[in-house]
Coordinates of C-alpha atoms and ligand atoms in Angstrom, one line a residue:
X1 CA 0.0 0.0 0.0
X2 CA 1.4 3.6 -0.8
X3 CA 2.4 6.1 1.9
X4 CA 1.5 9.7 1.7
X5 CA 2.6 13.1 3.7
X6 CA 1.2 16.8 3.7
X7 CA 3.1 19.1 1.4
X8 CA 5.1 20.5 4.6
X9 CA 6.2 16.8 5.2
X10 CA 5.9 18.2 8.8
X11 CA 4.7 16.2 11.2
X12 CA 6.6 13.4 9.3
X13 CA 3.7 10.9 10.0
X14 CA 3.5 8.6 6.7
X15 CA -0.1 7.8 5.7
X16 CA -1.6 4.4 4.2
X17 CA -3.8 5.4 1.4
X18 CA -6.5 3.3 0.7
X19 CA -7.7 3.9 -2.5
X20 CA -11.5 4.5 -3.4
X21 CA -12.2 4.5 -7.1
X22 CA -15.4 4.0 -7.5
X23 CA -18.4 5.7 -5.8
X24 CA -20.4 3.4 -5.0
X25 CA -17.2 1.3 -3.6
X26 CA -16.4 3.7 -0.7
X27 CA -18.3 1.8 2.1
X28 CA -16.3 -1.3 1.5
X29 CA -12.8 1.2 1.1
X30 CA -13.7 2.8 4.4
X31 CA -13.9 -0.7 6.0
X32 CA -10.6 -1.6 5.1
X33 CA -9.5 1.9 6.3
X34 CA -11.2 1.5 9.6
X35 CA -10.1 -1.9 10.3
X36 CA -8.2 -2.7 13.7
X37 CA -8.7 1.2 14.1
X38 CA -11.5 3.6 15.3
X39 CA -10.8 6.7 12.8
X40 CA -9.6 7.5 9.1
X41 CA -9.7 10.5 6.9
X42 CA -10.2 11.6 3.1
X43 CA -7.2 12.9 1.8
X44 CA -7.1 14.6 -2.1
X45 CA -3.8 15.1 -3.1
X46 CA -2.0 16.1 0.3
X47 CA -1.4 20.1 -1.0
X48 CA -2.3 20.9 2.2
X49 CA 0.9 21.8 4.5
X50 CA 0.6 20.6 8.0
X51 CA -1.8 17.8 9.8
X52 CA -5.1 18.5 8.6
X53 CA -5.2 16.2 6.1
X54 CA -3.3 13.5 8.4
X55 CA -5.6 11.3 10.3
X56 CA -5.1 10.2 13.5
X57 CA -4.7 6.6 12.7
X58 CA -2.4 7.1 10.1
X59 CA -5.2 5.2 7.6
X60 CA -6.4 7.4 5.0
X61 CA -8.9 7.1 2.3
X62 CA -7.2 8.5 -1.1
X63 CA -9.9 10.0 -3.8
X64 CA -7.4 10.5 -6.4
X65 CA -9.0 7.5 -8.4
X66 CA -12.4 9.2 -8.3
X67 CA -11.3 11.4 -11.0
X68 CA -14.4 11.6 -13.5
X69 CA -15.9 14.6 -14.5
X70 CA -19.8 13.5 -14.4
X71 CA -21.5 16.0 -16.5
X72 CA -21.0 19.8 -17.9
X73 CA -23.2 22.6 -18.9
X74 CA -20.8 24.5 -21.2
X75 CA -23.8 26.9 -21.9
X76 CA -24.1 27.6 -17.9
X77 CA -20.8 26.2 -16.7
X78 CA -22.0 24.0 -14.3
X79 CA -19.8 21.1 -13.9
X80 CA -20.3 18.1 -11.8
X81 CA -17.1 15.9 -11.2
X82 CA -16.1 13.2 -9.0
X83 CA -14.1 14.8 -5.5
X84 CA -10.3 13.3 -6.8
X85 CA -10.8 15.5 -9.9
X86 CA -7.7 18.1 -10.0
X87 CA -8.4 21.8 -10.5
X88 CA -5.6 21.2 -13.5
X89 CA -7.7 18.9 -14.9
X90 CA -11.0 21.2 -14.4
X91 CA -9.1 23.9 -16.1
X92 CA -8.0 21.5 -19.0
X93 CA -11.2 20.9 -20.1
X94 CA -12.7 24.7 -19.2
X95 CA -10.5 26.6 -20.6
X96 CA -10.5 26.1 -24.1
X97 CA -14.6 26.5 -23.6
X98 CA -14.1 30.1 -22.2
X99 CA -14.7 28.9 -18.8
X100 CA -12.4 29.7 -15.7
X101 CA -12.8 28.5 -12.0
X102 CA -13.8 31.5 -10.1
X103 CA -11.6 30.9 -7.5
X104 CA -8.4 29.2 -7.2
X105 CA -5.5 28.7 -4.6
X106 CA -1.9 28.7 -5.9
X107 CA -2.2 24.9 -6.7
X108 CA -4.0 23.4 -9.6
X109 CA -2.7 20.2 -7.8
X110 CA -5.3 20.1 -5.2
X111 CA -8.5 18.2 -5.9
X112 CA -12.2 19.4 -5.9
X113 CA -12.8 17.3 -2.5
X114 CA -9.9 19.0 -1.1
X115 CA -10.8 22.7 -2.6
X116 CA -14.6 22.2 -0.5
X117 CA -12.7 20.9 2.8
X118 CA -10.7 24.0 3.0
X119 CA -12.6 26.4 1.5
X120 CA -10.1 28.0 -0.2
X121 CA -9.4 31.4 -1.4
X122 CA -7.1 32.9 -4.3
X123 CA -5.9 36.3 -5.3
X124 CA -9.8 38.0 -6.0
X125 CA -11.4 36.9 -2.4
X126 CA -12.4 40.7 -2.6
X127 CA -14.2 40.3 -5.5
X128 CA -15.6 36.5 -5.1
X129 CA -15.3 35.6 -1.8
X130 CA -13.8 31.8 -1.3
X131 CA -14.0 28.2 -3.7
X132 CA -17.3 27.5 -1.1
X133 CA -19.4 30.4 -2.5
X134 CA -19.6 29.0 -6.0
X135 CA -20.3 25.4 -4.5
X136 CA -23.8 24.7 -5.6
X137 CA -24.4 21.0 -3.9
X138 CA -22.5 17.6 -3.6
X139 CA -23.3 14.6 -1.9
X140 CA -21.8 13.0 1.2
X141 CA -21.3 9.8 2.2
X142 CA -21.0 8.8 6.1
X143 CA -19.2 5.9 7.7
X144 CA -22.7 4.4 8.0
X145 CA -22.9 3.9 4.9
X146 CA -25.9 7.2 4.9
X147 CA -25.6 9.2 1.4
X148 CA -26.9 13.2 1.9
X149 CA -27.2 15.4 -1.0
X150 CA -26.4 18.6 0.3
X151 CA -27.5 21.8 -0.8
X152 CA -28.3 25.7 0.7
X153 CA -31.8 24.6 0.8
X154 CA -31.3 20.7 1.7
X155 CA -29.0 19.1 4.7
X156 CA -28.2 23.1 5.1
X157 CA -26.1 22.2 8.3
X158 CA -24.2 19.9 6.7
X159 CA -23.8 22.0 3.3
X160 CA -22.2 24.1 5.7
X161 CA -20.3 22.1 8.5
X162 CA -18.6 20.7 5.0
X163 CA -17.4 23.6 3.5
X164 CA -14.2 24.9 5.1
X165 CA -14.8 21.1 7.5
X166 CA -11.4 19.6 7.1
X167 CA -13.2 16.5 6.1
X168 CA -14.6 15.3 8.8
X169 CA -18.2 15.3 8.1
X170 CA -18.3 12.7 5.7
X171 CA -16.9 12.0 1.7
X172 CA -17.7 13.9 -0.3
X173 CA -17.9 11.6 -4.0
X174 CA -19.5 14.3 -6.1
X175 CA -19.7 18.1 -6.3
X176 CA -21.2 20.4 -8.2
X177 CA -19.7 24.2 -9.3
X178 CA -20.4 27.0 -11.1
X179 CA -17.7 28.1 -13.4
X180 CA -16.8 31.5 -14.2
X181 CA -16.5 33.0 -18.1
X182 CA -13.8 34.7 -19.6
X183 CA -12.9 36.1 -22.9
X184 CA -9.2 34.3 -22.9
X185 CA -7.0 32.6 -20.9
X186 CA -4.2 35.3 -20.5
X187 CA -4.1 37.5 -17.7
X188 CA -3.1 41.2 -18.3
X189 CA -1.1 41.9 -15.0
X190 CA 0.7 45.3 -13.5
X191 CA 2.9 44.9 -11.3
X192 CA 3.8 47.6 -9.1
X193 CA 6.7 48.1 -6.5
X194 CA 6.1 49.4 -3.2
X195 CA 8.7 50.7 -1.0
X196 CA 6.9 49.4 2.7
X197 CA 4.1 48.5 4.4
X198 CA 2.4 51.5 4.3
X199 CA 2.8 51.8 0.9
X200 CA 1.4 48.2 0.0
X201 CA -2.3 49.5 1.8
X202 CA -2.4 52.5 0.0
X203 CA -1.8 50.8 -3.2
X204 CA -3.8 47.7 -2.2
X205 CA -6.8 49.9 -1.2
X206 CA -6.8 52.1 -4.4
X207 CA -6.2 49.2 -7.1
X208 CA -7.9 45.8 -5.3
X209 CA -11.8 47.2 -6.5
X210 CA -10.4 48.1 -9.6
X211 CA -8.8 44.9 -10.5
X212 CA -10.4 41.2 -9.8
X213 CA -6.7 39.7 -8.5
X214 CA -4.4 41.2 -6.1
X215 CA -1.8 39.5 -4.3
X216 CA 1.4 41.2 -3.2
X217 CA 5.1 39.6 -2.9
X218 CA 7.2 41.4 0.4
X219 CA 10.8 41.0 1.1
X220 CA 10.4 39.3 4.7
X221 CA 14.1 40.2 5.7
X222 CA 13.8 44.1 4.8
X223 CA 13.5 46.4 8.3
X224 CA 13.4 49.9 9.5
X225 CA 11.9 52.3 6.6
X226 CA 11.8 49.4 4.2
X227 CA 10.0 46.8 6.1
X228 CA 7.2 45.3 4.1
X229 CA 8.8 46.4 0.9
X230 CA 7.5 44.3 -2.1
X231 CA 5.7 44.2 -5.1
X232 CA 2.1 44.0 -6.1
X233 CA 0.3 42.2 -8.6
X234 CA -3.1 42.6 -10.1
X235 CA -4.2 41.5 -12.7
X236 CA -7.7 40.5 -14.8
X237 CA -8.2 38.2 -17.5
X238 CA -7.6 39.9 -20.9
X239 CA -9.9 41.0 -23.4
X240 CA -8.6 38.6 -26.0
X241 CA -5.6 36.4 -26.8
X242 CA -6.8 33.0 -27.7
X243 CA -8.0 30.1 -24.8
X244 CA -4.6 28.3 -24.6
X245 CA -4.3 25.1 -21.8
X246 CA -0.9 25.7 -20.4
X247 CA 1.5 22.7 -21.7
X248 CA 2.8 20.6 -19.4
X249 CA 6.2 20.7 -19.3
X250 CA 7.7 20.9 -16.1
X251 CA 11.2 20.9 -14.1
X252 CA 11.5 18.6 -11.1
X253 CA 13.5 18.5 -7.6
X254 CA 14.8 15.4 -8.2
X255 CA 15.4 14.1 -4.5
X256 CA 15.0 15.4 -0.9
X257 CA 18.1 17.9 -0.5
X258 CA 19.9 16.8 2.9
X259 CA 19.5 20.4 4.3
X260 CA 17.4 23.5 3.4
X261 CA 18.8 25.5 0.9
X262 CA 17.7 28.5 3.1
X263 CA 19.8 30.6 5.8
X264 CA 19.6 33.8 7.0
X265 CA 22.3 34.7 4.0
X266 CA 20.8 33.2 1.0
X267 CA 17.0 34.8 2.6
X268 CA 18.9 38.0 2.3
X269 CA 20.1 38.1 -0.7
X270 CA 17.6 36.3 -2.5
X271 CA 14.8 38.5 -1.1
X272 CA 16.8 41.6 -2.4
X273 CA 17.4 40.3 -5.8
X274 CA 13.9 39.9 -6.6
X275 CA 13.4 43.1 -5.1
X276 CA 15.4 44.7 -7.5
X277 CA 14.6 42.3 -10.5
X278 CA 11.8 45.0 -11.6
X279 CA 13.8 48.5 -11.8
X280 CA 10.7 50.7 -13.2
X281 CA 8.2 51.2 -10.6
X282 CA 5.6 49.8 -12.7
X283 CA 5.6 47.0 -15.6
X284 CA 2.6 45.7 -17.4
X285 CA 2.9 42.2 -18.6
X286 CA 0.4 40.0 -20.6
X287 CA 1.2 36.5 -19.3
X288 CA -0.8 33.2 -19.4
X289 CA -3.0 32.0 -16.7
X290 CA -0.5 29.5 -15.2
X291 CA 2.5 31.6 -14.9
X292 CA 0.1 34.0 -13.0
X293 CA -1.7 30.9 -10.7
X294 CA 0.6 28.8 -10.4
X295 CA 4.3 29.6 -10.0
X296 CA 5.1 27.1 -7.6
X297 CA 4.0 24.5 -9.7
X298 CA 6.2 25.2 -12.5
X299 CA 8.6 22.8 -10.5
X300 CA 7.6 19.5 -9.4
X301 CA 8.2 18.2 -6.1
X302 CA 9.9 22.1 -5.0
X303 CA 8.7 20.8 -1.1
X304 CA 12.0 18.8 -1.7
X305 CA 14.3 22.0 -1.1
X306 CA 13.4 21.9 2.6
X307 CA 15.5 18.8 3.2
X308 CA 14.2 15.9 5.4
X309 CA 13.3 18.2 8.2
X310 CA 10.3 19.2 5.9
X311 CA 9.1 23.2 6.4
X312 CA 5.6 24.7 7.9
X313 CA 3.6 27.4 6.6
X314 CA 2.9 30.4 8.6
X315 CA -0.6 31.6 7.3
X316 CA -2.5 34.0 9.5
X317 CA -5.2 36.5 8.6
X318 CA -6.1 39.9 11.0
X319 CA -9.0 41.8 11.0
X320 CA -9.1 45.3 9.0
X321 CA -9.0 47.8 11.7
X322 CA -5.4 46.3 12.9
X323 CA -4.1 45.4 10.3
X324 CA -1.2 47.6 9.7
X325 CA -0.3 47.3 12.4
X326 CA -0.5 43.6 13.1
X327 CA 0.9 42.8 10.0
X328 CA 3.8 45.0 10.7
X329 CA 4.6 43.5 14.0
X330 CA 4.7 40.6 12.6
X331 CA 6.8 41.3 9.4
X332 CA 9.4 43.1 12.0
X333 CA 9.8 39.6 14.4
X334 CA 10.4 37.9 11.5
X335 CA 13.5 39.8 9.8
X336 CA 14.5 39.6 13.7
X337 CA 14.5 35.9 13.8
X338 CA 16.7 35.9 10.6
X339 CA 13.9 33.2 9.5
X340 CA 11.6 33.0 6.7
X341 CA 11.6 32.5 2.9
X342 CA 11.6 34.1 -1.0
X343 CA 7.8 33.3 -0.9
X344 CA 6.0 36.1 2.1
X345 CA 3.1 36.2 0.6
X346 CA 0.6 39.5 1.3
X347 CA -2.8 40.0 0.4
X348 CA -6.1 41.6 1.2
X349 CA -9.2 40.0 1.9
X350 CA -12.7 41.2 0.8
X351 CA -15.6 41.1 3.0
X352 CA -18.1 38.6 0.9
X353 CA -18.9 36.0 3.4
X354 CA -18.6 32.4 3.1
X355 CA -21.9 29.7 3.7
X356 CA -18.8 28.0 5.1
X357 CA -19.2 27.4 8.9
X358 CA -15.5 27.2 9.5
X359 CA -14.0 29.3 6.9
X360 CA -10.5 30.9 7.6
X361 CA -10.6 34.1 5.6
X362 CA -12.1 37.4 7.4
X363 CA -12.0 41.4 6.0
X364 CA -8.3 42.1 6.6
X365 CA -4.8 41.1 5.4
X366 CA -3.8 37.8 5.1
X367 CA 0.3 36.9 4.9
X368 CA 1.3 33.2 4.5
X369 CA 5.4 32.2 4.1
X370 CA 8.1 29.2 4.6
X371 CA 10.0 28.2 7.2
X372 CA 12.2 25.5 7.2
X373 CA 11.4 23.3 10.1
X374 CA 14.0 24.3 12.5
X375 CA 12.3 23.0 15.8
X376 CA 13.6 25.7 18.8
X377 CA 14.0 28.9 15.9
X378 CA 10.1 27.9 14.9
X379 CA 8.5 27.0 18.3
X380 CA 10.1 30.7 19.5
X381 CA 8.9 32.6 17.0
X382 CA 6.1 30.8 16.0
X383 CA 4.8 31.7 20.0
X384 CA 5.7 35.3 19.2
X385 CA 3.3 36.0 15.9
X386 CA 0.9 34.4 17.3
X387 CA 0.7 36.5 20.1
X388 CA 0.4 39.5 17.4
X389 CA -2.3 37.7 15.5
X390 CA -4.5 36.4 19.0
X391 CA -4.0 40.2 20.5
X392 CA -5.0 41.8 16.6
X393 CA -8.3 39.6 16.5
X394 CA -7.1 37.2 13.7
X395 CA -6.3 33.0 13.0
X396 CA -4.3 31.1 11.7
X397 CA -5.4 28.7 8.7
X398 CA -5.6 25.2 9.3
X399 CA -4.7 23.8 6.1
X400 CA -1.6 25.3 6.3
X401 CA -1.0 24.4 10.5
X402 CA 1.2 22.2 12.0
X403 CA 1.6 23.9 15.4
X404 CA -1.5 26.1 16.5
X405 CA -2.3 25.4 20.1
X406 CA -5.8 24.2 21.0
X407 CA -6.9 27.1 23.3
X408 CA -6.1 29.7 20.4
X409 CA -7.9 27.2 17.3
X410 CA -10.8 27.2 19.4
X411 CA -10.8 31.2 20.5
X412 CA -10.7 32.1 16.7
X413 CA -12.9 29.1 15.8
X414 CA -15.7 29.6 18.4
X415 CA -17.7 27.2 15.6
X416 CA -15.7 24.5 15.9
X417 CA -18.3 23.0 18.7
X418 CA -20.9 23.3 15.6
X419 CA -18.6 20.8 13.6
X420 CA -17.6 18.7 16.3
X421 CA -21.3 18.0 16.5
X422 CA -21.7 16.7 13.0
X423 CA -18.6 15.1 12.5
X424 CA -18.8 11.4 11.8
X425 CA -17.6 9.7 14.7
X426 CA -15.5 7.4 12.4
X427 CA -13.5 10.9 11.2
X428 CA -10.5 12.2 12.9
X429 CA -7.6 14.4 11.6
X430 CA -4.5 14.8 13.6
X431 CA -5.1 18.2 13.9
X432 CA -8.8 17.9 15.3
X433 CA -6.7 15.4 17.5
X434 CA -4.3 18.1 18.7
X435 CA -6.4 21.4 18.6
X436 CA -9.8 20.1 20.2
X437 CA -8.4 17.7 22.5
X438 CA -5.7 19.3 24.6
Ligands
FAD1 C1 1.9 25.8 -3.7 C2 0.6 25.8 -2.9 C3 -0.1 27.0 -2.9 C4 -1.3 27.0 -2.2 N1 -2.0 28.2 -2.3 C5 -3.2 28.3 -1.6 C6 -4.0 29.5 -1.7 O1 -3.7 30.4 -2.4 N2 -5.2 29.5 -1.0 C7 -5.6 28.4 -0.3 O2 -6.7 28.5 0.3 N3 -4.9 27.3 -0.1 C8 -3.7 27.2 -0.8 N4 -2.9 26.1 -0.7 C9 -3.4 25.0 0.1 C10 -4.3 23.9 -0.7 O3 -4.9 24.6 -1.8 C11 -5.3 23.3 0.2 O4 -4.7 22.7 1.3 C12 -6.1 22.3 -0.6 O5 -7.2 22.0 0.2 C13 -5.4 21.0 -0.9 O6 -6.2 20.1 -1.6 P1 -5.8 18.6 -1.7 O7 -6.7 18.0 -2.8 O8 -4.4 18.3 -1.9 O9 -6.4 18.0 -0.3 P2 -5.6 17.4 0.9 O10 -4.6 18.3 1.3 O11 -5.3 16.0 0.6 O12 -6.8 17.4 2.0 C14 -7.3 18.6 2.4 C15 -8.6 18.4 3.2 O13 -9.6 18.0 2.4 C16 -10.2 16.8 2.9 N5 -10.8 16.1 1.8 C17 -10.1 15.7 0.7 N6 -10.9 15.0 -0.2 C18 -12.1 15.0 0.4 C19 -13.4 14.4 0.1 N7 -13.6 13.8 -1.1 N8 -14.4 14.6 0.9 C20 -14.3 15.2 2.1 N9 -13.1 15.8 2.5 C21 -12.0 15.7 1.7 C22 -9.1 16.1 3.7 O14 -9.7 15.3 4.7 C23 -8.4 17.4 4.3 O15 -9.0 17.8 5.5 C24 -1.8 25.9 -1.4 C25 -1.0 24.8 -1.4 C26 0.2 24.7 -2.1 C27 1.0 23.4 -2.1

């Protein structure tokens, strides 16, 4: 049987995948998954960084196999597709259709199932809110073998408890979205350099309603009058250009590099090189949808560079009244600790709510980067920001976690009772394990 890890490969806790690839085989899957043990867990295509898609009995139940798209409007683009389905493989077939998904994280390697569990957000939350919003129904399928079509207006708790519900109300084996059109698969982007923090809100507050992405690079390493300094991107789908699927080709890390490649030298000087890379203040690009989306994806396997100790994310969000200075706080014990990575990524997020019960984004600023796992540097700091984010009013996102204490998951998750309540007994993530139960 295969083993699997979260992206991070931190907690290094090896999965057993059992594979489910048929729908109407997951009773007899979960069986197998449950036996000699109490618990298991779905798990997509392990994008997410830390423990919440690690169950506590190391037995998990892999959807890749249920990879079948079921049935597409292309006049409404509504698509129905089984939960292992990969937002690649969504956008393979949309694209060339004039059809976009209307929210995307900076993956197209995570799968529909996992896109719901999270509900995850992309670069226009302001303008359309997270992946839950455009969620029209699936069906669920609990260890009792009970199937629910759920829906806004049918099993509405459910519908609810699922979205954003780290899997652990049930399987999800179908879903339905609605897809967004576009005119062509390019993105016409400015990007535009800011000298600090300050600058990046100005800037982020006049452009993001103008624009339908916005997401903002920031040196992590800069300080004093330069802290926050970075560059912002928006961007909007262009006008015309052609509907092109992005080819394939791809580079690879090869093997697990013995050590990270970061240190507080390298951070340095990488950070200030791409800094500098853009010399005018602002450049306008035309660029395809993939360079745009998905970066990181351009190399395969890039978790690699972390070395053996694997890496967590740090992904909080604080509310809009604090969050200059939150976010400042928290950029400034960072370049203290020496820590961090190329990647800080800064963005604001819009107000549109989420039928999501346990949703992570709120109006505010969001900033996610890399640390490699260095266990006393982490724990230290790690304590520090999240003193800034508890005291500013914000949370920390679980699909990125790996360390979040219970008391402060369930102080910025007062909902998490809600869930608890309709979890199916025979679900149980590590992380429910360690935030809900210490
Ligand atoms: C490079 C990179 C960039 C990213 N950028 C973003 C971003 O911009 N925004 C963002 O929000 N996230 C982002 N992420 C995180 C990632 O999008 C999420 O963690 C996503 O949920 C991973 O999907 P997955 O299919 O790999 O699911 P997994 O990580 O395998 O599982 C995620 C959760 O989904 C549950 N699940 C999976 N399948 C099912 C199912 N069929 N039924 C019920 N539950 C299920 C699992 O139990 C688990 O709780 C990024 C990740 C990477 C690696």
């Amino acid at each position: 049987m295969a083993t699997v890890l979260s992206w991070g490969r931190y907690p290094r806790a090896p999965q057993e995948a059992h594979v489910v690839a048929w729908r109407d085989a997951v009773s007899p899957v979960w069986c197998d998954a449950l036996a000699g043990n109490f618990t298991t867990l779905p798990f997509g295509n392990g994008r997410s960084y830390g423990d919440s898609c690690l169950a506590a009995s190391g037995q998990v139940i892999q959807t890749l196999a249920l990879d079948r798209l079921i049935a597409v409007d292309w006049e409404t683009g509504v698509l129905r597709a089984e939960p292992g389905v990969t937002l690649e493989q969504i956008l393979d077939v949309a694209i060339p259709r004039g059809w976009m998904l209307p929210v995307t994280p900076g993956t197209k390697y995570a799968t529909l199932g996992g896109a719901i569990a999270n509900d995850v957000h992309g670069k226009n939350h302001h303008v359309r809110g997270t992946f839950g919003r455009h969620v029209r129904r699936f069906m669920l399928v609990r260890s009792d073998g009970t199937r629910m079509e759920c829906a806004p207006d049918q099993h509405a708790d459910f519908f609810s408890a699922t979205i954003g519900g780290l899997g652990l109300t049930g399987l999800i084996v179908w879903a339905e979205i609605q897809l967004m059109p576009v005119q062509s698969s390019m993105i016409d982007v400015r990007s535009i350099r800011f000298a600090n923090l300050d600058e990046f809100f100005t800037l982020s507050e006049e452009l993001d309603p103008l624009h339908e992405y916005s997401v903002a690079w920031v040196d992590c390493q800069s300080r004093g009058s330069a802290l926050g300094r970075g560059i912002l991107m928006v961007g909007d789908h262009a006008p015309d250009g052609g509907l092109e699927v992005a080819a394939s080709k791809k580079r690879s890390v090869p093997f697990t590099l013995p050590v990270p490649i970061f240190n507080r030298a390298t951070l340095r000087v990488g950070n200030e090189l791409y800094y500098r890379r853009q010399k005018e203040t602002e450049v306008r690009t035309r660029t395809g949808y993939d360079a745009y989306f998905y970066p990181l994806d351009s190399v395969l396997h890039w978790n690699r560079i972390y070395g053996r100790a694997g890496f967590q994310q740090y992904q909080c969000v604080v509310p809009a009244a604090v969050s200059r200075d939150a976010i400042r706080a928290i950029l400034d014990a960072i370049a203290k600790s020496g820590g961090g990575s190329f990647l800080a990524v800064l963005k604001r997020c819009g107000a549109i709510r989420s039928p999501g019960l346990m949703s992570f984004p709120l109006e505010g600023a969001s900033l996610a980067l890399d640390f490699p796992q260095r266990d006393a540097l982490n724990a230290r700091l790690f304590a520090q920001l999240d003193t800034i984010v508890r005291e500013a009013g914000g949370r920390i996102y679980p699909a990125k976690d790996a360390h979040m204490s219970g008391a402060d998951f369930r102080g910025a998750y007062p909902q998490w009772q809600e869930l608890e309540a309709l979890r199916d007994p025979a679900l149980l993530s590590r992380f429910w394990e360690r935030t809900t139960r210490i």
